[in-house]
mmCIF file of C-alpha atoms in Angstrom:
data_model
loop_
_atom_site.group_PDB
_atom_site.id
_atom_site.type_symbol
_atom_site.label_atom_id
_atom_site.label_comp_id
_atom_site.label_asym_id
_atom_site.label_seq_id
_atom_site.Cartn_x
_atom_site.Cartn_y
_atom_site.Cartn_z
ATOM 1 C CA MET U 1 -1.944 29.633 -21.405
ATOM 2 C CA SER U 2 -0.545 27.107 -23.821
ATOM 3 C CA TRP U 3 -1.627 23.503 -23.703
ATOM 4 C CA THR U 4 1.658 22.336 -22.194
ATOM 5 C CA ALA U 5 1.422 24.845 -19.333
ATOM 6 C CA LEU U 6 -2.091 23.610 -18.596
ATOM 7 C CA ALA U 7 -0.904 19.987 -18.615
ATOM 8 C CA ASP U 8 1.968 20.944 -16.309
ATOM 9 C CA GLY U 9 -0.479 22.652 -13.950
ATOM 10 C CA ILE U 10 -2.707 19.591 -13.815
ATOM 11 C CA ALA U 11 0.345 17.365 -13.345
ATOM 12 C CA ALA U 12 1.616 19.522 -10.491
ATOM 13 C CA ALA U 13 -1.766 19.402 -8.744
ATOM 14 C CA CYS U 14 -2.012 15.626 -9.165
ATOM 15 C CA LEU U 15 1.548 15.060 -7.913
ATOM 16 C CA VAL U 16 1.059 17.146 -4.776
ATOM 17 C CA THR U 17 -2.299 15.601 -3.876
ATOM 18 C CA GLY U 18 -0.887 12.118 -4.538
ATOM 19 C CA ALA U 19 2.021 12.787 -2.215
ATOM 20 C CA LEU U 20 -0.329 14.180 0.441
ATOM 21 C CA LEU U 21 -2.480 11.048 0.174
ATOM 22 C CA ALA U 22 0.625 8.915 0.674
ATOM 23 C CA LEU U 23 1.257 10.990 3.801
ATOM 24 C CA VAL U 24 -2.311 10.336 4.953
ATOM 25 C CA ALA U 25 -1.727 6.613 4.440
ATOM 26 C CA ALA U 26 1.449 6.766 6.510
ATOM 27 C CA ILE U 27 -0.236 8.727 9.314
ATOM 28 C CA GLY U 28 -3.101 6.231 9.322
ATOM 29 C CA VAL U 29 -0.740 3.262 9.509
ATOM 30 C CA LEU U 30 1.047 4.866 12.443
ATOM 31 C CA ARG U 31 -1.912 6.000 14.496
ATOM 32 C CA PHE U 32 -4.520 3.255 14.167
ATOM 33 C CA PRO U 33 -4.829 0.805 17.095
ATOM 34 C CA ASP U 34 -4.545 -2.653 15.513
ATOM 35 C CA VAL U 35 -3.614 -4.445 12.301
ATOM 36 C CA LEU U 36 -7.125 -4.667 10.884
ATOM 37 C CA THR U 37 -7.703 -0.927 11.164
ATOM 38 C CA ARG U 38 -4.223 -0.132 9.916
ATOM 39 C CA MET U 39 -5.006 -1.941 6.691
ATOM 40 C CA HIS U 40 -7.768 0.538 5.938
ATOM 41 C CA SER U 41 -5.252 3.324 5.703
ATOM 42 C CA ALA U 42 -2.552 1.164 4.196
ATOM 43 C CA THR U 43 -4.600 0.332 1.121
ATOM 44 C CA LYS U 44 -7.166 2.993 0.222
ATOM 45 C CA PRO U 45 -5.260 6.313 0.399
ATOM 46 C CA GLN U 46 -2.069 4.610 -0.710
ATOM 47 C CA VAL U 47 -3.630 3.276 -3.921
ATOM 48 C CA LEU U 48 -5.454 6.537 -4.643
ATOM 49 C CA GLY U 49 -2.302 8.546 -3.970
ATOM 50 C CA LEU U 50 -0.322 6.330 -6.296
ATOM 51 C CA LEU U 51 -2.993 6.614 -8.998
ATOM 52 C CA LEU U 52 -2.966 10.415 -8.724
ATOM 53 C CA ILE U 53 0.815 10.508 -8.997
ATOM 54 C CA LEU U 54 0.681 8.237 -12.064
ATOM 55 C CA VAL U 55 -1.933 10.549 -13.626
ATOM 56 C CA GLY U 56 0.354 13.488 -12.889
ATOM 57 C CA LEU U 57 3.249 11.600 -14.460
ATOM 58 C CA GLY U 58 1.131 10.829 -17.502
ATOM 59 C CA PHE U 59 0.156 14.515 -17.876
ATOM 60 C CA ARG U 60 3.756 15.528 -17.402
ATOM 61 C CA LEU U 61 5.281 13.076 -19.910
ATOM 62 C CA ARG U 62 2.550 13.653 -22.551
ATOM 63 C CA ASP U 63 3.827 10.617 -24.443
ATOM 64 C CA PRO U 64 1.086 8.162 -25.537
ATOM 65 C CA GLY U 65 3.661 5.364 -25.609
ATOM 66 C CA THR U 66 4.114 5.385 -21.822
ATOM 67 C CA ILE U 67 0.409 5.716 -20.989
ATOM 68 C CA GLY U 68 0.063 1.948 -21.398
ATOM 69 C CA LEU U 69 2.926 1.319 -18.990
ATOM 70 C CA LEU U 70 1.455 3.710 -16.422
ATOM 71 C CA ALA U 71 -1.957 2.063 -16.801
ATOM 72 C CA MET U 72 -0.275 -1.291 -16.186
ATOM 73 C CA VAL U 73 1.358 -0.049 -12.986
ATOM 74 C CA ALA U 74 -1.989 1.378 -11.834
ATOM 75 C CA LEU U 75 -3.762 -1.886 -12.712
ATOM 76 C CA PHE U 76 -1.192 -3.969 -10.831
ATOM 77 C CA GLN U 77 -1.534 -1.777 -7.758
ATOM 78 C CA LEU U 78 -5.358 -1.876 -7.919
ATOM 79 C CA VAL U 79 -5.352 -5.664 -8.237
ATOM 80 C CA THR U 80 -2.618 -6.565 -5.766
ATOM 81 C CA SER U 81 -3.453 -4.213 -2.909
ATOM 82 C CA PRO U 82 -6.782 -5.835 -1.953
ATOM 83 C CA ILE U 83 -5.330 -9.329 -2.203
ATOM 84 C CA ALA U 84 -2.359 -8.482 -0.014
ATOM 85 C CA SER U 85 -4.490 -6.752 2.613
ATOM 86 C CA HIS U 86 -6.995 -9.639 2.585
ATOM 87 C CA MET U 87 -4.194 -12.126 3.259
ATOM 88 C CA VAL U 88 -2.706 -9.961 6.016
ATOM 89 C CA GLY U 89 -6.122 -9.415 7.602
ATOM 90 C CA ARG U 90 -6.895 -13.107 7.483
ATOM 91 C CA ALA U 91 -3.576 -14.028 9.046
ATOM 92 C CA SER U 92 -3.851 -11.387 11.750
ATOM 93 C CA PHE U 93 -7.411 -12.397 12.667
ATOM 94 C CA ARG U 94 -6.476 -16.052 12.916
ATOM 95 C CA ALA U 95 -3.361 -15.187 14.862
ATOM 96 C CA GLY U 96 -5.691 -13.544 17.343
ATOM 97 C CA GLN U 97 -4.258 -10.047 17.087
ATOM 98 C CA VAL U 98 -7.704 -8.456 17.202
ATOM 99 C CA ARG U 99 -8.663 -5.724 19.633
ATOM 100 C CA ARG U 100 -11.994 -7.231 20.779
ATOM 101 C CA ASP U 101 -12.962 -3.946 22.487
ATOM 102 C CA LEU U 102 -12.891 -2.104 19.173
ATOM 103 C CA LEU U 103 -14.894 -4.628 17.172
ATOM 104 C CA VAL U 104 -18.523 -3.686 16.432
ATOM 105 C CA VAL U 105 -19.586 -6.807 14.491
ATOM 106 C CA ASP U 106 -17.689 -10.086 14.748
ATOM 107 C CA GLU U 107 -19.059 -12.761 12.381
ATOM 108 C CA LEU U 108 -15.864 -14.698 11.844
ATOM 109 C CA THR U 109 -15.170 -16.023 15.318
ATOM 110 C CA ASP U 110 -18.146 -18.410 15.431
ATOM 111 C CA LEU U 111 -17.373 -19.517 11.875
ATOM 112 C CA LEU U 112 -13.851 -20.244 13.012
ATOM 113 C CA ALA U 113 -15.197 -22.019 16.071
ATOM 114 C CA ASP U 114 -16.830 -24.803 14.088
ATOM 115 C CA GLU U 115 -13.741 -24.991 11.881
ATOM 116 C CA ARG U 116 -11.615 -25.671 14.947
ATOM 117 C CA PRO U 117 -12.492 -29.433 15.368
ATOM 118 C CA ARG U 118 -11.392 -30.071 11.778
ATOM 119 C CA GLU U 119 -7.872 -28.883 12.690
ATOM 120 C CA GLY U 120 -7.707 -31.067 15.740
ATOM 121 C CA ASP U 121 -7.683 -34.435 13.912
ATOM 122 C CA MET O 1 8.005 22.462 -11.277
ATOM 123 C CA SER O 2 10.881 22.562 -8.815
ATOM 124 C CA VAL O 3 8.489 23.847 -6.145
ATOM 125 C CA VAL O 4 6.369 20.739 -6.714
ATOM 126 C CA LEU O 5 9.511 18.631 -6.395
ATOM 127 C CA VAL O 6 10.485 20.191 -3.070
ATOM 128 C CA VAL O 7 6.977 19.978 -1.599
ATOM 129 C CA CYS O 8 6.466 16.371 -2.678
ATOM 130 C CA VAL O 9 9.905 15.265 -1.512
ATOM 131 C CA VAL O 10 9.280 16.751 1.936
ATOM 132 C CA VAL O 11 5.803 15.172 2.147
ATOM 133 C CA LEU O 12 7.028 11.754 0.985
ATOM 134 C CA GLY O 13 9.995 11.990 3.345
ATOM 135 C CA VAL O 14 7.736 12.615 6.321
ATOM 136 C CA ALA O 15 5.495 9.735 5.197
ATOM 137 C CA ALA O 16 8.508 7.430 4.965
ATOM 138 C CA LEU O 17 9.676 8.490 8.443
ATOM 139 C CA LEU O 18 6.242 7.758 9.909
ATOM 140 C CA LEU O 19 6.322 4.330 8.281
ATOM 141 C CA VAL O 20 9.791 3.611 9.654
ATOM 142 C CA ALA O 21 8.407 4.555 13.060
ATOM 143 C CA ARG O 22 5.569 2.077 12.597
ATOM 144 C CA ILE O 23 8.036 -0.585 11.430
ATOM 145 C CA SER O 24 10.131 -0.126 14.555
ATOM 146 C CA LEU O 25 7.124 0.172 16.866
ATOM 147 C CA GLY O 26 4.949 -2.442 15.212
ATOM 148 C CA PRO O 27 4.145 -5.025 17.917
ATOM 149 C CA THR O 28 3.418 -7.844 15.481
ATOM 150 C CA MET O 29 5.089 -8.997 12.282
ATOM 151 C CA LEU O 30 1.956 -8.224 10.284
ATOM 152 C CA ASP O 31 2.082 -4.555 11.303
ATOM 153 C CA ARG O 32 5.557 -4.393 9.850
ATOM 154 C CA VAL O 33 4.380 -6.075 6.661
ATOM 155 C CA VAL O 34 1.597 -3.534 6.215
ATOM 156 C CA ALA O 35 4.011 -0.648 6.850
ATOM 157 C CA LEU O 36 6.575 -2.093 4.433
ATOM 158 C CA ASP O 37 3.908 -2.405 1.755
ATOM 159 C CA VAL O 38 3.051 1.281 2.149
ATOM 160 C CA LEU O 39 6.778 2.098 2.184
ATOM 161 C CA VAL O 40 7.170 0.379 -1.197
ATOM 162 C CA ALA O 41 4.283 2.478 -2.488
ATOM 163 C CA VAL O 42 6.004 5.627 -1.182
ATOM 164 C CA VAL O 43 9.161 4.583 -3.041
ATOM 165 C CA ILE O 44 7.095 4.111 -6.201
ATOM 166 C CA CYS O 45 5.616 7.580 -5.673
ATOM 167 C CA GLY O 46 9.122 9.002 -5.267
ATOM 168 C CA LEU O 47 10.361 7.381 -8.461
ATOM 169 C CA ALA O 48 7.309 8.532 -10.401
ATOM 170 C CA LEU O 49 7.771 12.033 -9.000
ATOM 171 C CA GLU O 50 11.402 12.133 -10.116
ATOM 172 C CA ALA O 51 10.451 10.850 -13.566
ATOM 173 C CA ALA O 52 7.698 13.476 -13.772
ATOM 174 C CA VAL O 53 9.821 16.446 -12.730
ATOM 175 C CA HIS O 54 12.760 15.597 -15.014
ATOM 176 C CA ARG O 55 10.488 14.308 -17.797
ATOM 177 C CA HIS O 56 12.247 11.051 -18.676
ATOM 178 C CA THR O 57 10.860 7.528 -19.006
ATOM 179 C CA THR O 58 13.970 5.528 -18.111
ATOM 180 C CA THR O 59 12.702 4.560 -14.640
ATOM 181 C CA LEU O 60 9.186 3.470 -15.669
ATOM 182 C CA PRO O 61 9.869 -0.300 -15.769
ATOM 183 C CA ILE O 62 11.101 -0.054 -12.180
ATOM 184 C CA LEU O 63 7.630 1.163 -11.168
ATOM 185 C CA VAL O 64 6.053 -1.983 -12.574
ATOM 186 C CA VAL O 65 8.518 -4.265 -10.805
ATOM 187 C CA LEU O 66 8.208 -2.427 -7.499
ATOM 188 C CA SER O 67 4.417 -2.494 -7.534
ATOM 189 C CA LEU O 68 4.555 -6.292 -7.800
ATOM 190 C CA LEU O 69 7.406 -6.659 -5.343
ATOM 191 C CA GLY O 70 5.501 -5.116 -2.452
ATOM 192 C CA PHE O 71 2.593 -7.431 -3.069
ATOM 193 C CA VAL O 72 4.657 -10.619 -3.198
ATOM 194 C CA GLY O 73 6.421 -9.690 0.027
ATOM 195 C CA SER O 74 3.335 -9.036 2.082
ATOM 196 C CA VAL O 75 1.481 -12.059 0.723
ATOM 197 C CA SER O 76 4.329 -14.443 1.491
ATOM 198 C CA VAL O 77 4.735 -13.127 5.025
ATOM 199 C CA ALA O 78 0.968 -13.299 5.576
ATOM 200 C CA ARG O 79 0.937 -16.836 4.237
ATOM 201 C CA PHE O 80 3.585 -18.089 6.661
ATOM 202 C CA SER O 81 2.726 -16.014 9.707
ATOM 203 C CA PRO O 82 2.082 -18.097 12.869
ATOM 204 C CA GLY O 83 -1.565 -18.757 13.707
ATOM 205 C CA SER O 84 -2.985 -18.738 10.183
ATOM 206 C CA ASP O 85 -4.472 -22.209 10.148
ATOM 207 C CA ASP O 86 -3.373 -23.350 6.704
ATOM 208 C CA VAL O 87 0.299 -23.716 7.597
ATOM 209 C CA GLU O 88 0.911 -27.508 7.342
ATOM 210 C CA ALA O 89 4.056 -27.363 9.450
ATOM 211 C CA GLU O 90 2.018 -26.075 12.358
ATOM 212 C CA GLY O 91 -0.578 -28.821 12.011
ATOM 213 C CA SER O 92 1.843 -31.718 12.456
#
């Protein structure tokens, strides 16, 4: 088993698992009840799936020049995904699209309550 | 390698279809934003898959641009969605 065949095998495994994780993310986004829960599946499996596919691409290309570019894409995705989901979660909570029956702990509502008078003036 | 291509294309296609279903079903705008963000990631996965199977690096810069594009879109929609209290227009 030459080195390239081994690298191709690893790349194939990474690509397939990455694609399956993207599928898991899509299923999660479709089936979860409200926006806050959908963000769980929209960020975690999606980022991991993308990282696995980038690792597979790196193993497949075997070119040290592009490893930096792939690391940059992975870094951007790791940095931007939490920020985007935080903003969306914040907006959806303040817009009131929260399924109260599904919440276990709700610490933000009373914090928002004493913020409310500030908005009034 | 072509088997990997076929399997991954089918899996990513089903994922994209599920996301389009969520985009059409999504009651609120923010659901659609979340689904579109994941759809951009699926597109990135597809591009990376194509670059991996055919072993060329011509489409790599597109991956970088797309990974930022999805973020900017969802952040801007979240910023201006109704109800988030820091929208000045709503305050006046």
